[in-house]
mmCIF file of C-alpha atoms and ligand atoms in Angstrom:
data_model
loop_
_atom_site.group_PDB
_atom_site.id
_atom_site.type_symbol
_atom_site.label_atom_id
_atom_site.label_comp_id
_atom_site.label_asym_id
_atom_site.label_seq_id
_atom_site.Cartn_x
_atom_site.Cartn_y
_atom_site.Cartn_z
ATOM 1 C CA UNK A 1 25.575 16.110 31.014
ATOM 2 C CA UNK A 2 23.926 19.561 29.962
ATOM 3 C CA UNK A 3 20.178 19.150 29.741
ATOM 4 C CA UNK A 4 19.343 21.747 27.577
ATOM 5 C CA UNK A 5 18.270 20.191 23.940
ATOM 6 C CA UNK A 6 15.180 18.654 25.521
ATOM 7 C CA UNK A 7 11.444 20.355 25.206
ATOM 8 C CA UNK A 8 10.046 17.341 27.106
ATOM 9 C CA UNK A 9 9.783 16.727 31.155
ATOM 10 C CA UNK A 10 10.891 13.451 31.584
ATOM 11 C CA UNK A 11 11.863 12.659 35.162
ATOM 12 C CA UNK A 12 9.607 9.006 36.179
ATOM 13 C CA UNK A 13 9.733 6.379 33.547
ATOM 14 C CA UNK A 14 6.875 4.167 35.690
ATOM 15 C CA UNK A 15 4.712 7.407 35.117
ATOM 16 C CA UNK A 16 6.361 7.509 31.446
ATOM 17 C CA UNK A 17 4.932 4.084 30.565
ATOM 18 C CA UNK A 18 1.794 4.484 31.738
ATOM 19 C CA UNK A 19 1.138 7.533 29.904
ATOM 20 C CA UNK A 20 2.728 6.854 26.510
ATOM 21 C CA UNK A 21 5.331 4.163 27.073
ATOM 22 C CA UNK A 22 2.360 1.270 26.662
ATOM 23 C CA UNK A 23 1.079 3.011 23.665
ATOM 24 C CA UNK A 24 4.764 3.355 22.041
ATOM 25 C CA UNK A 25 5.286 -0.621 22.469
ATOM 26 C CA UNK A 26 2.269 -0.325 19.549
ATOM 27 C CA UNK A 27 3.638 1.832 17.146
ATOM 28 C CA UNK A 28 7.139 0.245 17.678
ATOM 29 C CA UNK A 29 6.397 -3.123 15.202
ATOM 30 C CA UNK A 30 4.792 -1.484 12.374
ATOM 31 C CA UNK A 31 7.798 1.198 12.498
ATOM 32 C CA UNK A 32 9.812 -1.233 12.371
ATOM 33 C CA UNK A 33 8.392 -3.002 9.415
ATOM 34 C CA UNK A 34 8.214 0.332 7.363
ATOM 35 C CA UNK A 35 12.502 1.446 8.346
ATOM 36 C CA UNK A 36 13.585 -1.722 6.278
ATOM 37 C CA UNK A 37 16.473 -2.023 8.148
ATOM 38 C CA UNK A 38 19.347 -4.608 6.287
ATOM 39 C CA UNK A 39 19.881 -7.857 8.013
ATOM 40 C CA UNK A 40 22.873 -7.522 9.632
ATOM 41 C CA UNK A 41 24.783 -4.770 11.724
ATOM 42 C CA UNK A 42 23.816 -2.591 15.068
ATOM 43 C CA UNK A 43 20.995 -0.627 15.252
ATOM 44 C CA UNK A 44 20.581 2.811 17.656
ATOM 45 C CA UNK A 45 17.299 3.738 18.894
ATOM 46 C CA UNK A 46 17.434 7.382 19.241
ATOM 47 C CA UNK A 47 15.536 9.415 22.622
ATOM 48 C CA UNK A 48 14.469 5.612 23.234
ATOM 49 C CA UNK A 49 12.536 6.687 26.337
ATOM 50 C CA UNK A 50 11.915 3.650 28.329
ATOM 51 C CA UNK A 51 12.825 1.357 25.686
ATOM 52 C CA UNK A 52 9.579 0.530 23.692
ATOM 53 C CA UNK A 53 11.635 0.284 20.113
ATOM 54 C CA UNK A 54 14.832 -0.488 21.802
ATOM 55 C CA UNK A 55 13.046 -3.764 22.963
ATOM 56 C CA UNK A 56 11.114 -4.375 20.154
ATOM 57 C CA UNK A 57 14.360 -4.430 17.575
ATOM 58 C CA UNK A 58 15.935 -6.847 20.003
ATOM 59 C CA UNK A 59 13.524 -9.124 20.041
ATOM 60 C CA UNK A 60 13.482 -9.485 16.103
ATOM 61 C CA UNK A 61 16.555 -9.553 15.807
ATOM 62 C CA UNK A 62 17.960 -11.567 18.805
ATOM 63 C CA UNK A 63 21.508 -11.778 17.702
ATOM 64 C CA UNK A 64 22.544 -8.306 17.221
ATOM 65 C CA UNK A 65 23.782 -4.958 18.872
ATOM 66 C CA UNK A 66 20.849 -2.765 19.621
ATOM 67 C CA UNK A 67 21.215 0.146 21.748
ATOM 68 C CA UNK A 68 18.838 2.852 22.961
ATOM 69 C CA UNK A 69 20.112 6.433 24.149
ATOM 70 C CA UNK A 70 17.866 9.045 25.840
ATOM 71 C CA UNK A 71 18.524 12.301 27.822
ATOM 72 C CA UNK A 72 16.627 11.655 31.171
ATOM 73 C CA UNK A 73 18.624 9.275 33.366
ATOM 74 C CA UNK A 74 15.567 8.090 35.307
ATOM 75 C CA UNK A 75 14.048 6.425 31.754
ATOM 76 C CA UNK A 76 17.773 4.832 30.899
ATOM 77 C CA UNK A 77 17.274 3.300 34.304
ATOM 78 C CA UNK A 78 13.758 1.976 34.183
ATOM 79 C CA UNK A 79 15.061 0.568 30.922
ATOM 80 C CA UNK A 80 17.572 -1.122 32.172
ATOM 81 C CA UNK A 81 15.402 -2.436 35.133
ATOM 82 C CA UNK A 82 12.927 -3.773 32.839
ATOM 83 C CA UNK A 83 16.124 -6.129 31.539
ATOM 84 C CA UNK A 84 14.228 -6.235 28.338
ATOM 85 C CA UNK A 85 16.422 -8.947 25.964
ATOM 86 C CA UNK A 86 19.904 -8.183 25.166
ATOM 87 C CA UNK A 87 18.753 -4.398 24.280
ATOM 88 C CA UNK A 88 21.552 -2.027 25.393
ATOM 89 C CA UNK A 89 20.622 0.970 27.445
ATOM 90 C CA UNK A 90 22.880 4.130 27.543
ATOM 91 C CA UNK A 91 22.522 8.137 28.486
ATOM 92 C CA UNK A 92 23.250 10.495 25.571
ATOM 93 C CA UNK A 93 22.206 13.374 23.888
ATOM 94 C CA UNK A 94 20.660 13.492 20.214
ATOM 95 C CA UNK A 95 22.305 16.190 18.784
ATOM 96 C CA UNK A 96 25.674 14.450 20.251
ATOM 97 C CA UNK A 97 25.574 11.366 20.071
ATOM 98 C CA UNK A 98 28.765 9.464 21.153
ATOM 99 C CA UNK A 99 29.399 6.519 18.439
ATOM 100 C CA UNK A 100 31.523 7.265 15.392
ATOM 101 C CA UNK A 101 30.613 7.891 12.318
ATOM 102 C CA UNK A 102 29.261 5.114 10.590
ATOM 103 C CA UNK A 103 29.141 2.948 13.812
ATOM 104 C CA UNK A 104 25.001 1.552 12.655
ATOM 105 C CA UNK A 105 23.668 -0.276 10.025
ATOM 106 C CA UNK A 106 20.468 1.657 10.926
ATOM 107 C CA UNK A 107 18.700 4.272 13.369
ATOM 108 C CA UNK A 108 15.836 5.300 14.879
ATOM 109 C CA UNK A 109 13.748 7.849 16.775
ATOM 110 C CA UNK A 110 10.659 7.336 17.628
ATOM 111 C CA UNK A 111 7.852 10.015 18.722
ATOM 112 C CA UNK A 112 11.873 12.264 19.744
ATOM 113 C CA UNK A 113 11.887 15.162 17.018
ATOM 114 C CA UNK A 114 9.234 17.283 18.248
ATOM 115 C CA UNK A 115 11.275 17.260 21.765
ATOM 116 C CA UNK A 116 14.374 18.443 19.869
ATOM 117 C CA UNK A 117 14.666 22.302 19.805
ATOM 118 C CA UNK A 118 17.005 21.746 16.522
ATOM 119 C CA UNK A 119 15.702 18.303 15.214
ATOM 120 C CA UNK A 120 17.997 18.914 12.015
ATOM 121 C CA UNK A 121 21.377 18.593 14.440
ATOM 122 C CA UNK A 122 19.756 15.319 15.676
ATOM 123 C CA UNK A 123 19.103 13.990 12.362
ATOM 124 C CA UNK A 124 22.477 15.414 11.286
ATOM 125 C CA UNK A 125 23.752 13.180 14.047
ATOM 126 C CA UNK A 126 21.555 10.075 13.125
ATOM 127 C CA UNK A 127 22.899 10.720 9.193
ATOM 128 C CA UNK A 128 26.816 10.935 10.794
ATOM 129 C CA UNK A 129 26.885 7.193 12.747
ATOM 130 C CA UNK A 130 24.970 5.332 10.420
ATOM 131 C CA UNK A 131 26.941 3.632 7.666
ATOM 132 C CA UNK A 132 26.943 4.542 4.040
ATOM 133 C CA UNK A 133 23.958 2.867 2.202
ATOM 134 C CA UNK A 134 22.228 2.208 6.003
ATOM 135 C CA UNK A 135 18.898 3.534 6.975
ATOM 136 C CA UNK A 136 18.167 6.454 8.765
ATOM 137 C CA UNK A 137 14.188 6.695 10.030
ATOM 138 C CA UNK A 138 11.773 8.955 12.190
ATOM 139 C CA UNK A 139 8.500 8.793 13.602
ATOM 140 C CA UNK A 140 6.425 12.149 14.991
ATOM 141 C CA UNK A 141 2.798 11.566 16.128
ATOM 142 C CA UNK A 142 0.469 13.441 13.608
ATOM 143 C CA UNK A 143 -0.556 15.140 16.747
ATOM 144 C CA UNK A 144 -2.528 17.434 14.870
ATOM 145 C CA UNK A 145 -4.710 15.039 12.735
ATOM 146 C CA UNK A 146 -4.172 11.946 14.069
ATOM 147 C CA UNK A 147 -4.044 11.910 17.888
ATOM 148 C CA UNK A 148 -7.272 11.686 19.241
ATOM 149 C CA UNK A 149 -6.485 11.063 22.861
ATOM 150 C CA UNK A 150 -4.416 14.844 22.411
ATOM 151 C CA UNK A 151 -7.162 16.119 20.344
ATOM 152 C CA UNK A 152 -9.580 15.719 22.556
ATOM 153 C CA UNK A 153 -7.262 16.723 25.635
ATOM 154 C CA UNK A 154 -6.546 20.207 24.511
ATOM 155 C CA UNK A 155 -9.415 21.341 22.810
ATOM 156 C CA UNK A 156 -11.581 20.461 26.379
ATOM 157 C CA UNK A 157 -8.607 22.587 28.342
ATOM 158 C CA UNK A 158 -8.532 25.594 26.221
ATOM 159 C CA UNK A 159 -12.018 26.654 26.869
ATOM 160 C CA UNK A 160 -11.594 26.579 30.251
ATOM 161 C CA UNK A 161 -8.332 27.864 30.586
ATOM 162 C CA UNK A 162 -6.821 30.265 27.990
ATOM 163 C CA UNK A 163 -3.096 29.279 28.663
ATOM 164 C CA UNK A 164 -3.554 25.338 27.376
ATOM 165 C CA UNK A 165 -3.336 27.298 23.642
ATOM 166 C CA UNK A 166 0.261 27.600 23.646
ATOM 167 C CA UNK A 167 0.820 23.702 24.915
ATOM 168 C CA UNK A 168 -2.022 22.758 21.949
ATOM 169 C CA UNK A 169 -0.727 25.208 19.630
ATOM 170 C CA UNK A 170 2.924 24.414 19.781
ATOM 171 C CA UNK A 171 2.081 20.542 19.670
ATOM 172 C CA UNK A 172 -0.295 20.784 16.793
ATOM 173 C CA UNK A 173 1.165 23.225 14.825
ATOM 174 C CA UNK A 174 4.740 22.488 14.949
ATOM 175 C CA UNK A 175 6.213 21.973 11.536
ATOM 176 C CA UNK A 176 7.112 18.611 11.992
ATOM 177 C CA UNK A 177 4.023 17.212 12.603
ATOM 178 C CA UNK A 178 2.141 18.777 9.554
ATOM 179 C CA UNK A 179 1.778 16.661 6.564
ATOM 180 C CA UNK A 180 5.213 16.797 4.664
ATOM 181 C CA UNK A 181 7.298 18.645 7.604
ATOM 182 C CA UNK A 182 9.077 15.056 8.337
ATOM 183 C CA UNK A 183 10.127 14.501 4.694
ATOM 184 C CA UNK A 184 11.423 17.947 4.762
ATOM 185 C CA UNK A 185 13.521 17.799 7.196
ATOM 186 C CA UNK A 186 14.861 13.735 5.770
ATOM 187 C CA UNK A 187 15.598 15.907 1.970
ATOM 188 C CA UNK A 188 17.174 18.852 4.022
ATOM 189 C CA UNK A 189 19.668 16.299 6.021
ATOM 190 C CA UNK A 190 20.626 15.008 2.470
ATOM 191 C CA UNK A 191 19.548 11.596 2.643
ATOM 192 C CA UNK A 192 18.650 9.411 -0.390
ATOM 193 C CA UNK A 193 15.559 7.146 -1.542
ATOM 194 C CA UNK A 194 12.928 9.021 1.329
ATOM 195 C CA UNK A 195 9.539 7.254 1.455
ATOM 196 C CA UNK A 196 6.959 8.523 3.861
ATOM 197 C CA UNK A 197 4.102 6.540 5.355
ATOM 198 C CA UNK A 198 0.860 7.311 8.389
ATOM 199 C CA UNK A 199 1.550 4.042 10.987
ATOM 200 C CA UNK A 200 -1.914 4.071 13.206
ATOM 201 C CA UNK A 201 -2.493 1.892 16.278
ATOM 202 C CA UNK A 202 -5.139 1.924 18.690
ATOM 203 C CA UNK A 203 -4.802 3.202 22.094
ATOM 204 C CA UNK A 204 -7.610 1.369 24.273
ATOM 205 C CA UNK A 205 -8.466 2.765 27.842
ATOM 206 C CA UNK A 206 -10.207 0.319 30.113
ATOM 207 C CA UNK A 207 -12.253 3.588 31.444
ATOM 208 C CA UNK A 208 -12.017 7.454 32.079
ATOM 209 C CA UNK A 209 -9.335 6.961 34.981
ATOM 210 C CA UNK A 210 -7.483 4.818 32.433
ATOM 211 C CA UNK A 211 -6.943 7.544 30.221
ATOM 212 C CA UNK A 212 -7.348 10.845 32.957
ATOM 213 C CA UNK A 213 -5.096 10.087 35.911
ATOM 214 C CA UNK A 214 -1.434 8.978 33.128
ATOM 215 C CA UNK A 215 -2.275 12.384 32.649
ATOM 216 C CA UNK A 216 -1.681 13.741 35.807
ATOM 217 C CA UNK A 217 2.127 11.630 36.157
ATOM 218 C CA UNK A 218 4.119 14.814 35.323
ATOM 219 C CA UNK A 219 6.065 13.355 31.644
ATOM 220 C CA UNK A 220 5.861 15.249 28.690
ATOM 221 C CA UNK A 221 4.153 18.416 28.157
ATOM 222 C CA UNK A 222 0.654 17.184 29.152
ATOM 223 C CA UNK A 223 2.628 16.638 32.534
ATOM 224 C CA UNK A 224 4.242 20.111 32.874
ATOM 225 C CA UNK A 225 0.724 21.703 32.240
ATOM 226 C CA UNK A 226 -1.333 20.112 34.803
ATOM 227 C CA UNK A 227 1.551 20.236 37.318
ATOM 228 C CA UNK A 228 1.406 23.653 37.391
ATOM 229 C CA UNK A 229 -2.172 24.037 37.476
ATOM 230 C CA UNK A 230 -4.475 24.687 40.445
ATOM 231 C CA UNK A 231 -7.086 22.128 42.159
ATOM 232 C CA UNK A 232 -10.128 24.048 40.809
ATOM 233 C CA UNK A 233 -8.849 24.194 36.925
ATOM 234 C CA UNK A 234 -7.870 20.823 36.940
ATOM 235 C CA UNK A 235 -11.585 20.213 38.279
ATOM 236 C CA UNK A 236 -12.879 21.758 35.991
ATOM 237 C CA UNK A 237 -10.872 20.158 32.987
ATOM 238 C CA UNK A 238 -11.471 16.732 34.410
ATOM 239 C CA UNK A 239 -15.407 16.985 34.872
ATOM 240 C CA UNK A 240 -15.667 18.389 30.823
ATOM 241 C CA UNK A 241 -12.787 15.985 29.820
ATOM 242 C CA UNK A 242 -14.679 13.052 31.374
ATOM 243 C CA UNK A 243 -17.795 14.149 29.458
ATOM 244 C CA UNK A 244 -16.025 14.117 26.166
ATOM 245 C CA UNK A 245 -15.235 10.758 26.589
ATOM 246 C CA UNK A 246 -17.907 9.249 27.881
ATOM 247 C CA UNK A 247 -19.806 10.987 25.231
ATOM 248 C CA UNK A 248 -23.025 10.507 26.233
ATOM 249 C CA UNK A 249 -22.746 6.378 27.044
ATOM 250 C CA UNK A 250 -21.619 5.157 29.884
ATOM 251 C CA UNK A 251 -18.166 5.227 31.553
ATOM 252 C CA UNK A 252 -16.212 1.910 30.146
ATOM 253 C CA UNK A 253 -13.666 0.967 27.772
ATOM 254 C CA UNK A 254 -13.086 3.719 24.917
ATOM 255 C CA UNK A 255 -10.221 3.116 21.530
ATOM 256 C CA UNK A 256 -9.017 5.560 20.206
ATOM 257 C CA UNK A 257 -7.092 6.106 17.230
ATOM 258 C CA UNK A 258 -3.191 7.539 17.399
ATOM 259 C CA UNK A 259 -1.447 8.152 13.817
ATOM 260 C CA UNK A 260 2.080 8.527 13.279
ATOM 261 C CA UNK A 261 3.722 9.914 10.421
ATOM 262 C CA UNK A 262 7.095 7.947 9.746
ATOM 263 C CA UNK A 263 9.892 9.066 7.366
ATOM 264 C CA UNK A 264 12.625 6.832 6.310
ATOM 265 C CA UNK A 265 16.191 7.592 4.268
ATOM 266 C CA UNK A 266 19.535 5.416 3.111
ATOM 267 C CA UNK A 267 22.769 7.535 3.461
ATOM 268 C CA UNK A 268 24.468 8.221 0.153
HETATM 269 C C1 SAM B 301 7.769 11.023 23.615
HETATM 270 S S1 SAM B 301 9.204 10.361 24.333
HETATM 271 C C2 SAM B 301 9.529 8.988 23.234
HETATM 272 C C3 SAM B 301 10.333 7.907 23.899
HETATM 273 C C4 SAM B 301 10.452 6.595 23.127
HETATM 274 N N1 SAM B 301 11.157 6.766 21.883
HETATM 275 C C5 SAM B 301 9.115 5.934 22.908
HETATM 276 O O1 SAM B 301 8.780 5.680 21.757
HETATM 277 O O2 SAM B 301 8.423 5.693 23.899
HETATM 278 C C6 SAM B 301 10.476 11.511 23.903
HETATM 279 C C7 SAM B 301 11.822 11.107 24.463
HETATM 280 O O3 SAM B 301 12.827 11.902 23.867
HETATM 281 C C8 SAM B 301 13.826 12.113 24.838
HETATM 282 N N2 SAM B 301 14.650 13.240 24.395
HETATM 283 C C9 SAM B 301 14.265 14.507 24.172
HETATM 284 N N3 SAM B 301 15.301 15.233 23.711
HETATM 285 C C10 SAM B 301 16.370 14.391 23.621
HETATM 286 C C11 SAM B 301 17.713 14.529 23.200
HETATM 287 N N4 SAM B 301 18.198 15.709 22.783
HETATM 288 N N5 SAM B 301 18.518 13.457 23.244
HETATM 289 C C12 SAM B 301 18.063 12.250 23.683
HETATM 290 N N6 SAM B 301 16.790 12.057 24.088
HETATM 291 C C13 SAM B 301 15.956 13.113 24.075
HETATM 292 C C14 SAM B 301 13.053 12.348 26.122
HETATM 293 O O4 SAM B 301 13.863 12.204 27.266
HETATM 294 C C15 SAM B 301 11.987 11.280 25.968
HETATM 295 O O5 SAM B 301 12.405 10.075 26.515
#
């Protein structure tokens, strides 16, 4: 399978979950809640990663289809190993996704867009196998606004070292994760009845090597930057990061907040 409409490194889902994967079992209910999906019919989770809304739609609804599809073999695998319910695992690509159309009574991609290079082909997609009058829904972090474990991340690594900017930049300013850019993109695919929403959970690290060394596991772009970074930058990074969060307390137990924006659609 050709690996190319993927901005995010995604090669160890153990890594994966530590990083992001426990925080994305969070968001997963309340997105769930806000898609509204109907009662009956299969449901796709969309770049499902290692299966945190795969697993939770198959534990609500016990007794139907659910199946997650993501690009990076290694996370279809930990899903599977994880044998979470009677979810349904599978490689495949976003912007091709292998059902016919109007295969789902509803999909979903969770924290995927941003990681698309052309999110409107995988929305296109999403649009194309769900049924007529189904619902189509998409969550981006507000990783701008709302992400304070980012936040705090990239504005400590830029002033130390210069090329963090275009990571921070292209994660905070990218136009789906500005207010409205989600909804934009659910009006531009066509779909009907679009209501918006900000889901926020709490991400709570047990101390600074709960939240520094996910970091350092090599998934997403936080993992590409520090891999390629030398032993005295990352040093340096980690002795201001660690201040930041300790904050002048203490090292010990720090929440932080982590919004979402969610969009949801029905196809006409
Ligand atoms: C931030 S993770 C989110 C994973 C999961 N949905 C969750 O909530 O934990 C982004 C995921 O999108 C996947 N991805 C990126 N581009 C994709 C594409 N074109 N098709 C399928 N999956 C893709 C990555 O492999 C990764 O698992």
């Amino acid at each position: 399978m050709l690996k190319t409409s993927s901005t995010f490194h995604a090669s160890d889902g153990a890594a994966y979950e530590r990083w992001l994967g426990r925080w994305a079992r969070r968001l997963a209910p309340p997105f769930i809640d806000f898609a509204g999906f109907a009662g009956d019919g299969d449901l796709l989770d969309v770049g499902c990663g290692t299966g945190a809304l795969t697993a939770a739609m198959a534990q609500r609804w016990p007794g139907r289809r659910v199946i997650g599809v993501d690009l990076a073999d290694d996370f279809i695998a930990f899903a599977r190993a994880q044998r979470r319910g009677r979810a349904i695992f599978a490689p495949g690509d976003a912007c091709a996704l292998n059902y016919d159309d109007g295969t789902f009574a509803g999909t979903a991609a969770q924290l995927l867009l941003l990681f698309v290079p052309q999110p409107e082909l995988a929305l296109n997609e999403m649009r194309r196998v769900t049924r007529s009058g189904g619902r189509v829904a998409a969550a981006v972090w507000d990783s701008r606004g709302g992400l304070v474990f980012q936040r705090m991340l990239w504005d400590t690594a830029v002033t130390i070292d210069p090329r963090a900017r275009r990571v921070r930049d292209r994660l905070f300013a990218h136009p789906l994760a500005i207010p409205g850019g989600l909804a934009t993109l659910f009006r531009d695919a066509g779909l009907d009845q679009i209501a918006s929403a900000s889901l926020t959970i709490r991400m709570d690290f047990a101390d600074f090597a709960d939240y520094w060394e996910p970091l350092l596991g090599g998934q997403g772009p936080v993992g590409s930057y520090f891999a390629e970074l030398d032993e005295d930058l990352k040093g340096r990074i980690r002795a201001a990061l660690r201040d930041a969060y300790c904050s002048g307390a203490d090292d010990g137990p720090r929440s932080f907040t982590a919004t979402a924006w969610a969009v949801r659609g029905t196809v006409p």
